[in-house]
């Protein structure tokens, strides 16, 4: 248990430091021609994205100042504006019998919430990021473990 706590605290520290460094030095450019190989540069130098020998950036580049970054983070973390849905999110019942019937003939998949997918490929049932408990406060699981083939 101590090792797990140590790893958790190290990961938290690393993430916190990365967030702080990103706020301070996080001027991220949308495009840089210095890191591209010759073939990619040729493709990108077509007239449609170049004007007077310079690349065009179709999206306005955002370079927020550190103060604006802190204000945005403060608003995100401590504002109560729309942090909870106004009504309960609907949950559609899932018919998992379809996966048993189409086991070898079809590729089938269904989304069961968040990043939880059930995929059937050649009779193999794959689950991605399964969550069988109510961890997310806005919705309930779409299926229980007992319902799976």
GROMACS .gro file of N, CA and C in nm:
model
  447
    1UNK      N    1   0.083  -0.119   0.000
    1UNK     CA    2   0.000   0.000   0.000
    1UNK      C    3   0.087   0.125   0.000
    2UNK      N    4   0.202   0.120   0.066
    2UNK     CA    5   0.289   0.237   0.070
    2UNK      C    6   0.343   0.270  -0.068
    3UNK      N    7   0.378   0.167  -0.144
    3UNK     CA    8   0.431   0.190  -0.278
    3UNK      C    9   0.326   0.257  -0.366
    4UNK      N   10   0.201   0.213  -0.355
    4UNK     CA   11   0.092   0.272  -0.434
    4UNK      C   12   0.074   0.419  -0.396
    5UNK      N   13   0.080   0.450  -0.267
    5UNK     CA   14   0.068   0.589  -0.223
    5UNK      C   15   0.183   0.672  -0.276
    6UNK      N   16   0.303   0.615  -0.273
    6UNK     CA   17   0.420   0.686  -0.324
    6UNK      C   18   0.405   0.716  -0.473
    7UNK      N   19   0.363   0.616  -0.550
    7UNK     CA   20   0.345   0.634  -0.695
    7UNK      C   21   0.237   0.739  -0.721
    8UNK      N   22   0.129   0.734  -0.645
    8UNK     CA   23   0.021   0.832  -0.663
    8UNK      C   24   0.070   0.973  -0.635
    9UNK      N   25   0.146   0.990  -0.528
    9UNK     CA   26   0.196   1.124  -0.496
    9UNK      C   27   0.296   1.173  -0.599
   10UNK      N   28   0.380   1.083  -0.651
   10UNK     CA   29   0.476   1.122  -0.756
   10UNK      C   30   0.402   1.162  -0.882
   11UNK      N   31   0.302   1.084  -0.921
   11UNK     CA   32   0.225   1.118  -1.042
   11UNK      C   33   0.153   1.251  -1.025
   12UNK      N   34   0.095   1.274  -0.908
   12UNK     CA   35   0.027   1.400  -0.882
   12UNK      C   36   0.125   1.516  -0.891
   13UNK      N   37   0.243   1.501  -0.831
   13UNK     CA   38   0.344   1.606  -0.835
   13UNK      C   39   0.389   1.635  -0.977
   14UNK      N   40   0.411   1.531  -1.055
   14UNK     CA   41   0.454   1.550  -1.194
   14UNK      C   42   0.347   1.623  -1.273
   15UNK      N   43   0.221   1.580  -1.259
   15UNK     CA   44   0.113   1.646  -1.332
   15UNK      C   45   0.096   1.791  -1.290
   16UNK      N   46   0.104   1.817  -1.160
   16UNK     CA   47   0.092   1.954  -1.112
   16UNK      C   48   0.204   2.041  -1.166
   17UNK      N   49   0.327   1.989  -1.164
   17UNK     CA   50   0.439   2.065  -1.219
   17UNK      C   51   0.424   2.090  -1.368
   18UNK      N   52   0.376   1.991  -1.441
   18UNK     CA   53   0.354   2.010  -1.585
   18UNK      C   54   0.248   2.115  -1.612
   19UNK      N   55   0.142   2.116  -1.531
   19UNK     CA   56   0.039   2.218  -1.548
   19UNK      C   57   0.094   2.357  -1.520
   20UNK      N   58   0.173   2.370  -1.415
   20UNK     CA   59   0.231   2.500  -1.381
   20UNK      C   60   0.328   2.545  -1.490
   21UNK      N   61   0.414   2.454  -1.536
   21UNK     CA   62   0.507   2.489  -1.644
   21UNK      C   63   0.433   2.527  -1.771
   22UNK      N   64   0.324   2.458  -1.800
   22UNK     CA   65   0.246   2.492  -1.918
   22UNK      C   66   0.183   2.630  -1.905
   23UNK      N   67   0.138   2.665  -1.786
   23UNK     CA   68   0.083   2.799  -1.766
   23UNK      C   69   0.189   2.907  -1.782
   24UNK      N   70   0.309   2.880  -1.732
   24UNK     CA   71   0.415   2.981  -1.737
   24UNK      C   72   0.477   2.988  -1.875
   25UNK      N   73   0.514   2.874  -1.931
   25UNK     CA   74   0.586   2.871  -2.058
   25UNK      C   75   0.502   2.816  -2.172
   26UNK      N   76   0.372   2.807  -2.153
   26UNK     CA   77   0.287   2.735  -2.247
   26UNK      C   78   0.249   2.809  -2.373
   27UNK      N   79   0.337   2.884  -2.428
   27UNK     CA   80   0.309   2.951  -2.555
   27UNK      C   81   0.329   2.847  -2.664
   28UNK      N   82   0.220   2.791  -2.709
   28UNK     CA   83   0.228   2.683  -2.806
   28UNK      C   84   0.192   2.736  -2.944
   29UNK      N   85   0.281   2.719  -3.036
   29UNK     CA   86   0.258   2.762  -3.173
   29UNK      C   87   0.175   2.657  -3.246
   30UNK      N   88   0.090   2.703  -3.336
   30UNK     CA   89   0.004   2.610  -3.409
   30UNK      C   90   0.079   2.536  -3.518
   31UNK      N   91   0.189   2.593  -3.567
   31UNK     CA   92   0.257   2.530  -3.680
   31UNK      C   93   0.402   2.574  -3.681
   32UNK      N   94   0.491   2.484  -3.714
   32UNK     CA   95   0.632   2.517  -3.725
   32UNK      C   96   0.690   2.441  -3.843
   33UNK      N   97   0.754   2.512  -3.936
   33UNK     CA   98   0.810   2.446  -4.054
   33UNK      C   99   0.949   2.391  -4.026
   34UNK      N  100   1.006   2.417  -3.910
   34UNK     CA  101   1.143   2.374  -3.881
   34UNK      C  102   1.154   2.224  -3.859
   35UNK      N  103   1.047   2.159  -3.816
   35UNK     CA  104   1.054   2.017  -3.782
   35UNK      C  105   0.998   1.925  -3.890
   36UNK      N  106   0.977   1.977  -4.010
   36UNK     CA  107   0.917   1.896  -4.115
   36UNK      C  108   1.022   1.848  -4.214
   37UNK      N  109   0.998   1.730  -4.272
   37UNK     CA  110   1.091   1.681  -4.374
   37UNK      C  111   1.056   1.746  -4.509
   38UNK      N  112   1.141   1.725  -4.608
   38UNK     CA  113   1.127   1.794  -4.737
   38UNK      C  114   0.998   1.755  -4.810
   39UNK      N  115   0.961   1.628  -4.806
   39UNK     CA  116   0.841   1.582  -4.875
   39UNK      C  117   0.715   1.645  -4.815
   40UNK      N  118   0.710   1.654  -4.684
   40UNK     CA  119   0.596   1.715  -4.618
   40UNK      C  120   0.590   1.863  -4.648
   41UNK      N  121   0.706   1.929  -4.650
   41UNK     CA  122   0.708   2.072  -4.683
   41UNK      C  123   0.658   2.097  -4.825
   42UNK      N  124   0.697   2.012  -4.920
   42UNK     CA  125   0.649   2.027  -5.058
   42UNK      C  126   0.497   2.017  -5.064
   43UNK      N  127   0.443   1.921  -4.993
   43UNK     CA  128   0.299   1.903  -4.991
   43UNK      C  129   0.229   2.024  -4.930
   44UNK      N  130   0.288   2.080  -4.827
   44UNK     CA  131   0.226   2.192  -4.759
   44UNK      C  132   0.247   2.326  -4.829
   45UNK      N  133   0.342   2.334  -4.920
   45UNK     CA  134   0.372   2.460  -4.987
   45UNK      C  135   0.281   2.486  -5.107
   46UNK      N  136   0.179   2.405  -5.124
   46UNK     CA  137   0.086   2.429  -5.234
   46UNK      C  138   0.022   2.566  -5.219
   47UNK      N  139  -0.020   2.628  -5.328
   47UNK     CA  140  -0.074   2.764  -5.323
   47UNK      C  141  -0.195   2.781  -5.232
   48UNK      N  142  -0.268   2.675  -5.205
   48UNK     CA  143  -0.390   2.690  -5.126
   48UNK      C  144  -0.364   2.729  -4.981
   49UNK      N  145  -0.246   2.700  -4.927
   49UNK     CA  146  -0.220   2.735  -4.788
   49UNK      C  147  -0.099   2.827  -4.773
   50UNK      N  148  -0.060   2.892  -4.882
   50UNK     CA  149   0.058   2.978  -4.879
   50UNK      C  150   0.023   3.111  -4.944
   51UNK      N  151   0.069   3.219  -4.886
   51UNK     CA  152   0.048   3.351  -4.944
   51UNK      C  153   0.177   3.430  -4.932
   52UNK      N  154   0.229   3.475  -5.045
   52UNK     CA  155   0.354   3.552  -5.049
   52UNK      C  156   0.467   3.477  -4.980
   53UNK      N  157   0.474   3.345  -5.002
   53UNK     CA  158   0.582   3.265  -4.947
   53UNK      C  159   0.569   3.232  -4.800
   54UNK      N  160   0.458   3.270  -4.738
   54UNK     CA  161   0.438   3.243  -4.596
   54UNK      C  162   0.317   3.152  -4.577
   55UNK      N  163   0.324   3.067  -4.476
   55UNK     CA  164   0.212   2.981  -4.445
   55UNK      C  165   0.099   3.062  -4.385
   56UNK      N  166  -0.023   3.022  -4.418
   56UNK     CA  167  -0.141   3.083  -4.359
   56UNK      C  168  -0.189   2.995  -4.245
   57UNK      N  169  -0.227   3.056  -4.138
   57UNK     CA  170  -0.286   2.984  -4.027
   57UNK      C  171  -0.435   3.015  -4.030
   58UNK      N  172  -0.516   2.915  -4.063
   58UNK     CA  173  -0.659   2.938  -4.078
   58UNK      C  174  -0.727   2.968  -3.946
   59UNK      N  175  -0.670   2.925  -3.839
   59UNK     CA  176  -0.728   2.950  -3.708
   59UNK      C  177  -0.641   3.053  -3.637
   60UNK      N  178  -0.707   3.149  -3.574
   60UNK     CA  179  -0.632   3.251  -3.504
   60UNK      C  180  -0.551   3.185  -3.392
   61UNK      N  181  -0.426   3.220  -3.387
   61UNK     CA  182  -0.337   3.160  -3.289
   61UNK      C  183  -0.367   3.217  -3.151
   62UNK      N  184  -0.379   3.128  -3.054
   62UNK     CA  185  -0.409   3.172  -2.918
   62UNK      C  186  -0.282   3.164  -2.835
   63UNK      N  187  -0.238   3.276  -2.788
   63UNK     CA  188  -0.122   3.281  -2.699
   63UNK      C  189  -0.164   3.356  -2.573
   64UNK      N  190  -0.237   3.289  -2.484
   64UNK     CA  191  -0.283   3.360  -2.365
   64UNK      C  192  -0.167   3.396  -2.272
   65UNK      N  193  -0.184   3.507  -2.205
   65UNK     CA  194  -0.084   3.546  -2.107
   65UNK      C  195  -0.101   3.458  -1.984
   66UNK      N  196  -0.003   3.464  -1.895
   66UNK     CA  197  -0.009   3.383  -1.774
   66UNK      C  198  -0.128   3.426  -1.688
   67UNK      N  199  -0.157   3.555  -1.682
   67UNK     CA  200  -0.270   3.603  -1.601
   67UNK      C  201  -0.401   3.549  -1.658
   68UNK      N  202  -0.416   3.553  -1.791
   68UNK     CA  203  -0.538   3.500  -1.852
   68UNK      C  204  -0.550   3.350  -1.827
   69UNK      N  205  -0.437   3.279  -1.830
   69UNK     CA  206  -0.439   3.136  -1.803
   69UNK      C  207  -0.484   3.105  -1.661
   70UNK      N  208  -0.433   3.181  -1.563
   70UNK     CA  209  -0.475   3.161  -1.424
   70UNK      C  210  -0.622   3.195  -1.406
   71UNK      N  211  -0.669   3.303  -1.471
   71UNK     CA  212  -0.811   3.340  -1.460
   71UNK      C  213  -0.899   3.230  -1.517
   72UNK      N  214  -0.859   3.175  -1.630
   72UNK     CA  215  -0.936   3.068  -1.692
   72UNK      C  216  -0.938   2.944  -1.604
   73UNK      N  217  -0.823   2.908  -1.546
   73UNK     CA  218  -0.818   2.791  -1.459
   73UNK      C  219  -0.902   2.814  -1.333
   74UNK      N  220  -0.896   2.935  -1.276
   74UNK     CA  221  -0.975   2.966  -1.157
   74UNK      C  222  -1.124   2.954  -1.188
   75UNK      N  223  -1.166   3.008  -1.303
   75UNK     CA  224  -1.307   3.001  -1.342
   75UNK      C  225  -1.350   2.855  -1.363
   76UNK      N  226  -1.265   2.776  -1.425
   76UNK     CA  227  -1.297   2.635  -1.449
   76UNK      C  228  -1.310   2.557  -1.319
   77UNK      N  229  -1.217   2.579  -1.226
   77UNK     CA  230  -1.214   2.500  -1.103
   77UNK      C  231  -1.317   2.544  -1.000
   78UNK      N  232  -1.344   2.674  -0.990
   78UNK     CA  233  -1.423   2.723  -0.878
   78UNK      C  234  -1.557   2.785  -0.916
   79UNK      N  235  -1.590   2.789  -1.042
   79UNK     CA  236  -1.720   2.842  -1.084
   79UNK      C  237  -1.823   2.730  -1.079
   80UNK      N  238  -1.942   2.761  -1.030
   80UNK     CA  239  -2.049   2.661  -1.024
   80UNK      C  240  -2.133   2.661  -1.151
   81UNK      N  241  -2.096   2.739  -1.247
   81UNK     CA  242  -2.173   2.753  -1.369
   81UNK      C  243  -2.170   2.624  -1.451
   82UNK      N  244  -2.283   2.558  -1.462
   82UNK     CA  245  -2.303   2.440  -1.545
   82UNK      C  246  -2.207   2.325  -1.512
   83UNK      N  247  -2.181   2.304  -1.385
   83UNK     CA  248  -2.097   2.190  -1.348
   83UNK      C  249  -2.178   2.063  -1.333
   84UNK      N  250  -2.309   2.078  -1.321
   84UNK     CA  251  -2.398   1.962  -1.311
   84UNK      C  252  -2.510   1.979  -1.413
   85UNK      N  253  -2.553   1.871  -1.473
   85UNK     CA  254  -2.664   1.883  -1.569
   85UNK      C  255  -2.793   1.924  -1.499
   86UNK      N  256  -2.878   1.995  -1.571
   86UNK     CA  257  -3.004   2.042  -1.513
   86UNK      C  258  -3.103   1.929  -1.492
   87UNK      N  259  -3.093   1.825  -1.571
   87UNK     CA  260  -3.180   1.709  -1.555
   87UNK      C  261  -3.097   1.582  -1.564
   88UNK      N  262  -3.154   1.474  -1.519
   88UNK     CA  263  -3.083   1.347  -1.519
   88UNK      C  264  -3.059   1.302  -1.663
   89UNK      N  265  -2.938   1.255  -1.691
   89UNK     CA  266  -2.905   1.209  -1.825
   89UNK      C  267  -2.972   1.076  -1.853
   90UNK      N  268  -3.033   1.061  -1.971
   90UNK     CA  269  -3.103   0.936  -2.001
   90UNK      C  270  -3.006   0.821  -2.027
   91UNK      N  271  -3.048   0.702  -1.987
   91UNK     CA  272  -2.969   0.581  -2.012
   91UNK      C  273  -3.056   0.487  -2.094
   92UNK      N  274  -3.009   0.452  -2.213
   92UNK     CA  275  -3.082   0.360  -2.299
   92UNK      C  276  -3.047   0.217  -2.259
   93UNK      N  277  -3.147   0.130  -2.246
   93UNK     CA  278  -3.115  -0.010  -2.216
   93UNK      C  279  -3.043  -0.074  -2.336
   94UNK      N  280  -2.947  -0.158  -2.307
   94UNK     CA  281  -2.867  -0.221  -2.411
   94UNK      C  282  -2.906  -0.368  -2.421
   95UNK      N  283  -2.933  -0.413  -2.543
   95UNK     CA  284  -2.967  -0.553  -2.566
   95UNK      C  285  -2.838  -0.628  -2.599
   96UNK      N  286  -2.778  -0.689  -2.499
   96UNK     CA  287  -2.652  -0.758  -2.519
   96UNK      C  288  -2.669  -0.895  -2.585
   97UNK      N  289  -2.793  -0.939  -2.604
   97UNK     CA  290  -2.818  -1.066  -2.673
   97UNK      C  291  -2.774  -1.057  -2.819
   98UNK      N  292  -2.774  -0.938  -2.876
   98UNK     CA  293  -2.730  -0.920  -3.014
   98UNK      C  294  -2.586  -0.967  -3.031
   99UNK      N  295  -2.504  -0.945  -2.931
   99UNK     CA  296  -2.364  -0.986  -2.939
   99UNK      C  297  -2.350  -1.138  -2.939
  100UNK      N  298  -2.439  -1.205  -2.872
  100UNK     CA  299  -2.434  -1.352  -2.871
  100UNK      C  300  -2.479  -1.409  -3.005
  101UNK      N  301  -2.580  -1.347  -3.066
  101UNK     CA  302  -2.634  -1.396  -3.193
  101UNK      C  303  -2.538  -1.374  -3.310
  102UNK      N  304  -2.475  -1.260  -3.315
  102UNK     CA  305  -2.389  -1.224  -3.428
  102UNK      C  306  -2.243  -1.256  -3.402
  103UNK      N  307  -2.218  -1.359  -3.327
  103UNK     CA  308  -2.083  -1.381  -3.278
  103UNK      C  309  -1.977  -1.400  -3.386
  104UNK      N  310  -2.007  -1.471  -3.496
  104UNK     CA  311  -1.903  -1.497  -3.595
  104UNK      C  312  -1.929  -1.430  -3.730
  105UNK      N  313  -2.051  -1.383  -3.752
  105UNK     CA  314  -2.087  -1.334  -3.884
  105UNK      C  315  -2.067  -1.183  -3.902
  106UNK      N  316  -2.071  -1.107  -3.795
  106UNK     CA  317  -2.071  -0.963  -3.807
  106UNK      C  318  -1.971  -0.899  -3.712
  107UNK      N  319  -1.927  -0.782  -3.753
  107UNK     CA  320  -1.853  -0.695  -3.662
  107UNK      C  321  -1.957  -0.605  -3.599
  108UNK      N  322  -1.967  -0.605  -3.469
  108UNK     CA  323  -2.066  -0.522  -3.403
  108UNK      C  324  -2.004  -0.454  -3.283
  109UNK      N  325  -2.058  -0.338  -3.251
  109UNK     CA  326  -2.009  -0.266  -3.134
  109UNK      C  327  -2.122  -0.182  -3.077
  110UNK      N  328  -2.110  -0.149  -2.951
  110UNK     CA  329  -2.205  -0.059  -2.888
  110UNK      C  330  -2.132   0.023  -2.784
  111UNK      N  331  -2.176   0.146  -2.769
  111UNK     CA  332  -2.117   0.237  -2.671
  111UNK      C  333  -2.197   0.222  -2.542
  112UNK      N  334  -2.128   0.196  -2.433
  112UNK     CA  335  -2.194   0.174  -2.305
  112UNK      C  336  -2.171   0.287  -2.206
  113UNK      N  337  -2.113   0.395  -2.251
  113UNK     CA  338  -2.093   0.511  -2.165
  113UNK      C  339  -1.947   0.548  -2.153
  114UNK      N  340  -1.921   0.678  -2.142
  114UNK     CA  341  -1.788   0.737  -2.130
  114UNK      C  342  -1.697   0.678  -2.237
  115UNK      N  343  -1.595   0.604  -2.202
  115UNK     CA  344  -1.508   0.541  -2.302
  115UNK      C  345  -1.525   0.389  -2.300
  116UNK      N  346  -1.639   0.344  -2.258
  116UNK     CA  347  -1.670   0.202  -2.243
  116UNK      C  348  -1.740   0.151  -2.369
  117UNK      N  349  -1.671   0.070  -2.446
  117UNK     CA  350  -1.726   0.010  -2.568
  117UNK      C  351  -1.724  -0.142  -2.555
  118UNK      N  352  -1.823  -0.205  -2.615
  118UNK     CA  353  -1.819  -0.350  -2.630
  118UNK      C  354  -1.813  -0.378  -2.779
  119UNK      N  355  -1.712  -0.451  -2.821
  119UNK     CA  356  -1.687  -0.478  -2.962
  119UNK      C  357  -1.683  -0.629  -2.981
  120UNK      N  358  -1.749  -0.677  -3.085
  120UNK     CA  359  -1.750  -0.819  -3.118
  120UNK      C  360  -1.679  -0.836  -3.251
  121UNK      N  361  -1.565  -0.905  -3.250
  121UNK     CA  362  -1.487  -0.929  -3.371
  121UNK      C  363  -1.462  -1.079  -3.381
  122UNK      N  364  -1.517  -1.142  -3.483
  122UNK     CA  365  -1.496  -1.285  -3.507
  122UNK      C  366  -1.524  -1.371  -3.384
  123UNK      N  367  -1.627  -1.337  -3.311
  123UNK     CA  368  -1.664  -1.416  -3.194
  123UNK      C  369  -1.593  -1.377  -3.066
  124UNK      N  370  -1.497  -1.285  -3.074
  124UNK     CA  371  -1.428  -1.237  -2.954
  124UNK      C  372  -1.497  -1.112  -2.905
  125UNK      N  373  -1.524  -1.106  -2.776
  125UNK     CA  374  -1.588  -0.991  -2.716
  125UNK      C  375  -1.481  -0.905  -2.649
  126UNK      N  376  -1.469  -0.782  -2.694
  126UNK     CA  377  -1.369  -0.691  -2.639
  126UNK      C  378  -1.438  -0.581  -2.561
  127UNK      N  379  -1.389  -0.552  -2.443
  127UNK     CA  380  -1.438  -0.440  -2.363
  127UNK      C  381  -1.328  -0.337  -2.352
  128UNK      N  382  -1.362  -0.211  -2.376
  128UNK     CA  383  -1.264  -0.105  -2.360
  128UNK      C  384  -1.303  -0.022  -2.239
  129UNK      N  385  -1.213  -0.008  -2.147
  129UNK     CA  386  -1.231   0.074  -2.027
  129UNK      C  387  -1.363   0.045  -1.955
  130UNK      N  388  -1.386  -0.080  -1.914
  130UNK     CA  389  -1.515  -0.112  -1.852
  130UNK      C  390  -1.531  -0.052  -1.713
  131UNK      N  391  -1.649   0.002  -1.688
  131UNK     CA  392  -1.684   0.056  -1.556
  131UNK      C  393  -1.818  -0.006  -1.519
  132UNK      N  394  -1.819  -0.087  -1.413
  132UNK     CA  395  -1.941  -0.156  -1.371
  132UNK      C  396  -1.999  -0.097  -1.244
  133UNK      N  397  -1.944   0.011  -1.197
  133UNK     CA  398  -1.993   0.073  -1.076
  133UNK      C  399  -2.035   0.215  -1.107
  134UNK      N  400  -2.108   0.274  -1.014
  134UNK     CA  401  -2.150   0.413  -1.032
  134UNK      C  402  -2.038   0.504  -0.982
  135UNK      N  403  -1.941   0.529  -1.066
  135UNK     CA  404  -1.830   0.617  -1.029
  135UNK      C  405  -1.855   0.758  -1.079
  136UNK      N  406  -1.920   0.770  -1.193
  136UNK     CA  407  -1.947   0.900  -1.253
  136UNK      C  408  -2.081   0.948  -1.199
  137UNK      N  409  -2.089   1.064  -1.135
  137UNK     CA  410  -2.211   1.102  -1.064
  137UNK      C  411  -2.330   1.138  -1.153
  138UNK      N  412  -2.310   1.153  -1.285
  138UNK     CA  413  -2.419   1.199  -1.369
  138UNK      C  414  -2.495   1.087  -1.438
  139UNK      N  415  -2.444   0.967  -1.436
  139UNK     CA  416  -2.514   0.859  -1.505
  139UNK      C  417  -2.488   0.727  -1.435
  140UNK      N  418  -2.570   0.630  -1.469
  140UNK     CA  419  -2.554   0.496  -1.414
  140UNK      C  420  -2.496   0.407  -1.522
  141UNK      N  421  -2.436   0.294  -1.486
  141UNK     CA  422  -2.383   0.204  -1.589
  141UNK      C  423  -2.493   0.154  -1.682
  142UNK      N  424  -2.460   0.138  -1.810
  142UNK     CA  425  -2.559   0.094  -1.909
  142UNK      C  426  -2.589  -0.055  -1.897
  143UNK      N  427  -2.500  -0.130  -1.836
  143UNK     CA  428  -2.521  -0.274  -1.821
  143UNK      C  429  -2.444  -0.322  -1.699
  144UNK      N  430  -2.493  -0.431  -1.641
  144UNK     CA  431  -2.422  -0.490  -1.528
  144UNK      C  432  -2.334  -0.604  -1.577
  145UNK      N  433  -2.242  -0.645  -1.496
  145UNK     CA  434  -2.149  -0.752  -1.533
  145UNK      C  435  -2.222  -0.882  -1.565
  146UNK      N  436  -2.331  -0.909  -1.497
  146UNK     CA  437  -2.405  -1.035  -1.517
  146UNK      C  438  -2.468  -1.044  -1.655
  147UNK      N  439  -2.491  -0.931  -1.721
  147UNK     CA  440  -2.557  -0.932  -1.852
  147UNK      C  441  -2.463  -0.961  -1.968
  148UNK      N  442  -2.334  -0.956  -1.945
  148UNK     CA  443  -2.239  -0.971  -2.055
  148UNK      C  444  -2.223  -1.117  -2.095
  149UNK      N  445  -2.203  -1.141  -2.228
  149UNK     CA  446  -2.185  -1.279  -2.276
  149UNK      C  447  -2.051  -1.336  -2.233
   0.00000   0.00000   0.00000
